[in-house]
Amino acid sequence: MLPRGRPRALGAAALLLLLLLLGFLLFGGDLGCERRKRGGRAGAPGCFPGPLMPRVPPDGRLRRAAALDGDPGAGPGDHNRSDCGPPPPRPSKCELLHVAIVCAGHNSSRDVITLVKSMLFYRKNPLHLHLVTDAVARNILEMLFHTWMVPAVRVSFYNADELKSQVSWIPNKHYSGLYGLMKLVLPSALPAELAHVIVLDTDVTFASDISELWALFAHFSDTQAIGLVENQSDWYLGNLWKNHRPWPALGRGFNTGVILLRLDRLRQAGWEQMWRLTARRELLTLPATSLADQDIFNAVIKEHPGLVQPLPCVWNVQLSDHTLAERCYSAASDLKVIHWNSPKKLQVKNKHVEFFRNFYLTFLEYDGNLLRRELFGCPSQPPPGAEQLQQALAQLDEEDPCFEFRQQQLTVHRVHVTFLPHEPPPPRPHDVTLVAQLSMDRLQMLEALCRHWPGPMSLALYLTDAEAQQFLRFIEASPVLAARQDVAYHVVYREGPLYPVNQLRNVALAQALTPYVFLSDIDFLPAYSLYDYLRASIEQLGLGSQRKAALVVPAFETLHYRFSFPHSKVELLALLDVGALYTFRNMSSWCCPRPSPSICPMLQAWTSPASAPAPPIVTASRPSRTNSTRTCPATMGLLPSNTSRPCSSPRAPPETEAEAGRALPLVLALGRHQGNPACPPPSLLFKLFKVSGKGWG
Amino acid sequence: MLPRGRPRALGAAALLLLLLLLGFLLFGGDLGCERRKRGGRAGAPGCFPGPLMPRVPPDGRLRRAAALDGDPGAGPGDHNRSDCGPPPPRPSKCELLHVAIVCAGHNSSRDVITLVKSMLFYRKNPLHLHLVTDAVARNILEMLFHTWMVPAVRVSFYNADELKSQVSWIPNKHYSGLYGLMKLVLPSALPAELAHVIVLDTDVTFASDISELWALFAHFSDTQAIGLVENQSDWYLGNLWKNHRPWPALGRGFNTGVILLRLDRLRQAGWEQMWRLTARRELLTLPATSLADQDIFNAVIKEHPGLVQPLPCVWNVQLSDHTLAERCYSAASDLKVIHWNSPKKLQVKNKHVEFFRNFYLTFLEYDGNLLRRELFGCPSQPPPGAEQLQQALAQLDEEDPCFEFRQQQLTVHRVHVTFLPHEPPPPRPHDVTLVAQLSMDRLQMLEALCRHWPGPMSLALYLTDAEAQQFLRFIEASPVLAARQDVAYHVVYREGPLYPVNQLRNVALAQALTPYVFLSDIDFLPAYSLYDYLRASIEQLGLGSQRKAALVVPAFETLHYRFSFPHSKVELLALLDVGALYTFRNMSSWCCPRPSPSICPMLQAWTSPASAPAPPIVTASRPSRTNSTRTCPATMGLLPSNTSRPCSSPRAPPETEAEAGRALPLVLALGRHQGNPACPPPSLLFKLFKVSGKGWG
């Protein structure tokens, strides 16, 4: 029988105590969380206090004034509680994260690569990039990712031009143009099965692991669909100048450089209609958007505040011209994403800009090859061709004296075609593109080359990521080069100790857009008249698609540093007579054999004054190539192949000491062989052929 | 009146429920933590499961067999509970963290810089580095940190040579030598007030924020004093080969590449005596330590297991030759510290070595200037001179046409003196050091220079961090250069668009260790006999410390790429006669004026066959300088100063087109002026003077 009355009450109390104690032990971890929450430590993800941190009431709706203009000393908002309460926020180790970026044109393509590098540097999850691109960006980025071969990265392309009509009716004053509006149509443009996506502007840089950002999806209430950081300027407050009338926004509004999108919920909520309705209505009284998609996102959110989940300010530190971002980053110890949202980009005036620029430069100049890192413990489909490549590399014999050459041959170099803005040449039936390749130490040839060849060029540059930036500055600083839109520069990123001459030539060749190409070497300067002369010759000789033919050009070289470029055959012959010029390779050379007998008679014939009246001439000298080395067997015909690593055949000792450290000068005179009876038929020295021809491997 | 009996029991039960509910609500966060704990999420600091993760029982003592050989599938040990229980583990935002590193010699100094770069890249706290160094490392690192000017980093040096006697009695077979043992004496060598320190080997690389490591001090029990990661090989199990007899250790033992030291507790526990006793006793039966300090740490820990706090394996991922580290990193998603503890370093064979090498190369080639980042919100004493520099920079006028030059003049370049192993020349009263400076594009001059100048050289190289690694490979690949220990290479790190010729020359000059220097330019090749000739002249002329005098040398240049170096004055004059040589700068030059009248007669006099019998001769040619630009006003006397940015004076147009892209060749013939009566007294073209002279600013 149970005791009754007082004993029973005592028993109940004891049981209660026991249960409480048990509960306390079971849920003991809570204290840690509670303390962490109260402490409001700035370093914890999602726990950033600060005046720019909007606080969200439990119902998920924004209390306007109180939320956005809270006192600077305020601790973390309710928002932060979710850190301790709900399940662990970071996505699981191998969860696939989706990222969407709109990218158009040559310059944005370069920007997006820096963003991707920063993202890949910190990421620990597989990524799927959804790139909405125009034709230019697609051409660049498709090749880039194909050759980058980063494990656990998938890339899908979406045609921005097909989406244009959906936003082209909106007048937009923002520098991003039509493409700036395209984020609005992502819910319909991206695959229907895609439910979550992080949307990024091309001008953001990651300073942390993107999975931490992805984790913030877990904080969304059941109705929230758009995660955004508050705008870190007073723009939307509408008091910047007299008659400043921004689009409507909640308080300071939100910045759309970094967006978490619940695509599924937006589709369900009728997003397509929602933003169009809002935009149409606002455009009745406002002339245009000032900040592109951001104006429309803000107007929609003002109407439907339940859609938005405010994110901690560190996920979009905005370096606009009149930024308030310092309130955010001086309180936080951990910056997550930097947003260069001033039209001045890295040149923005800001007392801490040096700090942020350092972050940006880190990734701008970072060797992208180093990001080919596997994710341990996350099985993922290897990039196309990667497995075969690994196998082939594994089969190489390190003791083989040609090991380095074979390894280099198997190297897939990252390729960034049309690194700079480029206008393809208009279609002309006899047009010729000059095709060449070079490394950093030959940059100074470009101006002279541009002066000598007024036609289209396709040049492959073998550079590191940091050198590519130096190259960019070099072009910008040269009025001659900056003025030329018909020169396409293709960056092939350096890897390995050898200079992959064939791979470079093939990249440049594949990107030539005219029916004919003129394969040259960067050390050769064509005669001023050669471009016209070749086109005229092609037409005159009827070298149509039916007839495969090559035009052969003789070459000359000089030993002099200073040299007046001959303007006529008479001048050239005079120089030959006094010994200021030699026929090309008619001197002992380093790696390549002397000109073969089949070539020499031809040159002799050409140099006879009787042969041709007005020879087009190419001349150049060759300073040394310090770091790059040509793979000897790869060179063809008369292309110079002086390499510091001679191939199996022993090389002749350099003639003089002065030669040892430097390389040979060349003068190359080009001209079609005029059929002198003393001369054999033209040999295939330099070919002019249809681009459809397969490159050399 | 209270109800009795059944109603009372019901009331108690209701109260109980209410309290439980209340408890559940109050402590709701606990579930999150509980789940996190159970899930054993690999990403959380300190939460790394894996077979190599020693588990620590609540009493802090190690249960040997069970702890170290747990089944691979085991979840996180008890150790992980502390993540959810105790207060937030990360140190507060501005807490100063202390790091101690033992570093000796040229090569370790380079290694330590890569380690420091990785640490600075991720760090968010102020750091105090305690560097125990020999004289060589101190000379290098003191200059490096002084010029690096990283905010919120303090550096203290401790003289390793004074500590030698404390460990020199221990026979040690490890490649780290005596310095490898020095970590044992840190508790007494470091300041008495220092209680906590992280001790690092020079061959570790950080892949995360060091404050996370510091946070693990919070997990120490009241008696624990040494935090270590388990050794990730079977070495200490003693079964690697027959008669393999390692030092005693607990199970697999611990690796001492990363140590958390509670110095206060070790001092209290009588550490000094403790390790000495153990070492002496073990050395009665063991011939020497095999793994330096690590053997002794492990022997002490075996005796006093209560001292050790095992750390998660990711804090010291060991890439030794027979590493078991894969068990650690394939389970973790987040690597924290990589340890290159194979004597083969980056050349270690390991199927994932490419991954780890990429991490290492990231920091090896990382532009250290980018780490001059302030810590927002952590007021710290700026590095010496930093404030004045900031003020001076702020006062510059961007519209000033010389802005770039003035800015460059204020730039403090990071300097790494004696980048490569270097033997100072023995003290000789008339010895002369060749002093010059160069950038990457002149590397190919070094071999010829070494052949021409058999004496000591002090060369300043203007390089990026990545180029410094290329330079290293260049030297290693050249038998001529690798054999020379009397050539000191000083790396001045690139910053800004101009070539800081004076700063470079001053660095090279300050590091010259002989009483006399021969200031040259990298494009000049000295005559083979010049080194001997100069020393003989100094002695003959009695240029003692009393007499300040300069020896003047005439210069010649050629326009030819190929050139046979003249071996006598007769040969030289013959070349002058045929026009193969010119007197230096006797041609129109680019930026500098023609040779002044005071120089020309002197050269004319010297070239008279009557003047001197055996002229020492210097010759060189100058390929182009693509990216570096000399600051024009900085050049002195006849030093070439052709710059692509002419100073205020307009430059003459290049003579020919071929010249525009490239630079001028020089031949410089050096010889003491023999006092020909037709000639004015020697001008100060090249000075030979005591090193104590102040450099040019």
PDB file of N, CA, C and O in Angstrom, chain B residues 90 117 159 194 216 224 239 243 272 339 357 455 470 508 572 585-587 593 597 637:
ATOM      1  N   ARG B  90      36.536  29.758 -28.322  1.00  0.00           N
ATOM      2  CA  ARG B  90      37.441  30.666 -29.033  1.00  0.00           C
ATOM      3  C   ARG B  90      37.849  31.817 -28.121  1.00  0.00           C
ATOM      4  O   ARG B  90      37.030  32.361 -27.372  1.00  0.00           O
ATOM      5  N   LYS B 117      53.320  33.045 -42.758  1.00  0.00           N
ATOM      6  CA  LYS B 117      52.349  33.553 -43.725  1.00  0.00           C
ATOM      7  C   LYS B 117      51.019  32.811 -43.600  1.00  0.00           C
ATOM      8  O   LYS B 117      49.952  33.422 -43.629  1.00  0.00           O
ATOM      9  N   ASN B 159      68.211  34.005 -27.817  1.00  0.00           N
ATOM     10  CA  ASN B 159      69.457  33.513 -28.391  1.00  0.00           C
ATOM     11  C   ASN B 159      69.610  32.000 -28.202  1.00  0.00           C
ATOM     12  O   ASN B 159      69.861  31.520 -27.095  1.00  0.00           O
ATOM     13  N   LEU B 194      55.086  34.463 -18.881  1.00  0.00           N
ATOM     14  CA  LEU B 194      54.347  33.830 -19.975  1.00  0.00           C
ATOM     15  C   LEU B 194      53.816  32.477 -19.491  1.00  0.00           C
ATOM     16  O   LEU B 194      54.592  31.596 -19.137  1.00  0.00           O
ATOM     17  N   LEU B 216      41.898  25.384 -27.395  1.00  0.00           N
ATOM     18  CA  LEU B 216      41.964  24.054 -26.798  1.00  0.00           C
ATOM     19  C   LEU B 216      42.642  24.072 -25.429  1.00  0.00           C
ATOM     20  O   LEU B 216      42.526  23.110 -24.678  1.00  0.00           O
ATOM     21  N   GLN B 224      46.852  19.058 -16.355  1.00  0.00           N
ATOM     22  CA  GLN B 224      47.446  18.903 -17.686  1.00  0.00           C
ATOM     23  C   GLN B 224      48.275  20.133 -18.059  1.00  0.00           C
ATOM     24  O   GLN B 224      47.900  21.258 -17.731  1.00  0.00           O
ATOM     25  N   ASN B 239      57.714  -1.880 -33.795  1.00  0.00           N
ATOM     26  CA  ASN B 239      57.693  -3.132 -34.560  1.00  0.00           C
ATOM     27  C   ASN B 239      57.990  -2.895 -36.033  1.00  0.00           C
ATOM     28  O   ASN B 239      57.570  -3.644 -36.898  1.00  0.00           O
ATOM     29  N   ASN B 243      64.715  -5.531 -34.119  1.00  0.00           N
ATOM     30  CA  ASN B 243      65.561  -4.748 -33.208  1.00  0.00           C
ATOM     31  C   ASN B 243      65.296  -3.248 -33.264  1.00  0.00           C
ATOM     32  O   ASN B 243      66.122  -2.458 -32.838  1.00  0.00           O
ATOM     33  N   GLU B 272      62.112  21.139 -15.671  1.00  0.00           N
ATOM     34  CA  GLU B 272      63.543  21.117 -15.983  1.00  0.00           C
ATOM     35  C   GLU B 272      64.199  19.817 -15.486  1.00  0.00           C
ATOM     36  O   GLU B 272      64.929  19.152 -16.205  1.00  0.00           O
ATOM     37  N   HIS B 339      51.661  19.060 -41.311  1.00  0.00           N
ATOM     38  CA  HIS B 339      53.028  18.943 -40.797  1.00  0.00           C
ATOM     39  C   HIS B 339      53.868  18.131 -41.775  1.00  0.00           C
ATOM     40  O   HIS B 339      53.635  16.939 -41.967  1.00  0.00           O
ATOM     41  N   ARG B 357      50.382  19.728 -50.901  1.00  0.00           N
ATOM     42  CA  ARG B 357      51.366  20.601 -51.513  1.00  0.00           C
ATOM     43  C   ARG B 357      50.695  21.898 -51.986  1.00  0.00           C
ATOM     44  O   ARG B 357      51.260  22.972 -51.875  1.00  0.00           O
ATOM     45  N   GLY B 455      85.196  36.598 -56.482  1.00  0.00           N
ATOM     46  CA  GLY B 455      85.158  37.077 -55.103  1.00  0.00           C
ATOM     47  C   GLY B 455      83.753  37.141 -54.542  1.00  0.00           C
ATOM     48  O   GLY B 455      82.782  36.710 -55.171  1.00  0.00           O
ATOM     49  N   GLN B 470      60.908  30.736 -57.860  1.00  0.00           N
ATOM     50  CA  GLN B 470      61.515  30.447 -59.168  1.00  0.00           C
ATOM     51  C   GLN B 470      63.014  30.678 -59.099  1.00  0.00           C
ATOM     52  O   GLN B 470      63.803  29.922 -59.666  1.00  0.00           O
ATOM     53  N   ALA B 508      71.812  45.803 -50.726  1.00  0.00           N
ATOM     54  CA  ALA B 508      72.982  45.000 -51.104  1.00  0.00           C
ATOM     55  C   ALA B 508      74.247  45.559 -50.463  1.00  0.00           C
ATOM     56  O   ALA B 508      75.101  44.815 -49.973  1.00  0.00           O
ATOM     57  N   LEU B 572      90.696  44.678 -77.056  1.00  0.00           N
ATOM     58  CA  LEU B 572      89.640  45.661 -76.864  1.00  0.00           C
ATOM     59  C   LEU B 572      89.789  46.810 -77.852  1.00  0.00           C
ATOM     60  O   LEU B 572      88.820  47.249 -78.491  1.00  0.00           O
ATOM     61  N   ARG B 585      77.905  54.653 -73.222  1.00  0.00           N
ATOM     62  CA  ARG B 585      77.023  55.825 -73.262  1.00  0.00           C
ATOM     63  C   ARG B 585      77.493  56.850 -74.272  1.00  0.00           C
ATOM     64  O   ARG B 585      77.124  57.998 -74.198  1.00  0.00           O
ATOM     65  N   ASN B 586      78.370  56.446 -75.147  1.00  0.00           N
ATOM     66  CA  ASN B 586      78.822  57.379 -76.163  1.00  0.00           C
ATOM     67  C   ASN B 586      77.869  57.334 -77.351  1.00  0.00           C
ATOM     68  O   ASN B 586      78.180  57.749 -78.440  1.00  0.00           O
ATOM     69  N   MET B 587      76.691  56.750 -77.119  1.00  0.00           N
ATOM     70  CA  MET B 587      75.651  56.764 -78.130  1.00  0.00           C
ATOM     71  C   MET B 587      74.474  57.478 -77.508  1.00  0.00           C
ATOM     72  O   MET B 587      74.395  57.611 -76.295  1.00  0.00           O
ATOM     73  N   PRO B 593      71.438  61.637 -69.916  1.00  0.00           N
ATOM     74  CA  PRO B 593      72.134  62.483 -70.879  1.00  0.00           C
ATOM     75  C   PRO B 593      73.373  61.774 -71.410  1.00  0.00           C
ATOM     76  O   PRO B 593      73.856  60.805 -70.826  1.00  0.00           O
ATOM     77  N   PRO B 597      81.193  65.898 -70.346  1.00  0.00           N
ATOM     78  CA  PRO B 597      82.537  66.176 -70.853  1.00  0.00           C
ATOM     79  C   PRO B 597      83.631  65.705 -69.887  1.00  0.00           C
ATOM     80  O   PRO B 597      84.713  65.314 -70.310  1.00  0.00           O
ATOM     81  N   GLY B 637      75.844  58.591 -61.667  1.00  0.00           N
ATOM     82  CA  GLY B 637      76.997  58.499 -62.549  1.00  0.00           C
ATOM     83  C   GLY B 637      76.657  57.787 -63.840  1.00  0.00           C
ATOM     84  O   GLY B 637      75.679  58.132 -64.498  1.00  0.00           O
TER      85      GLY B 637
END
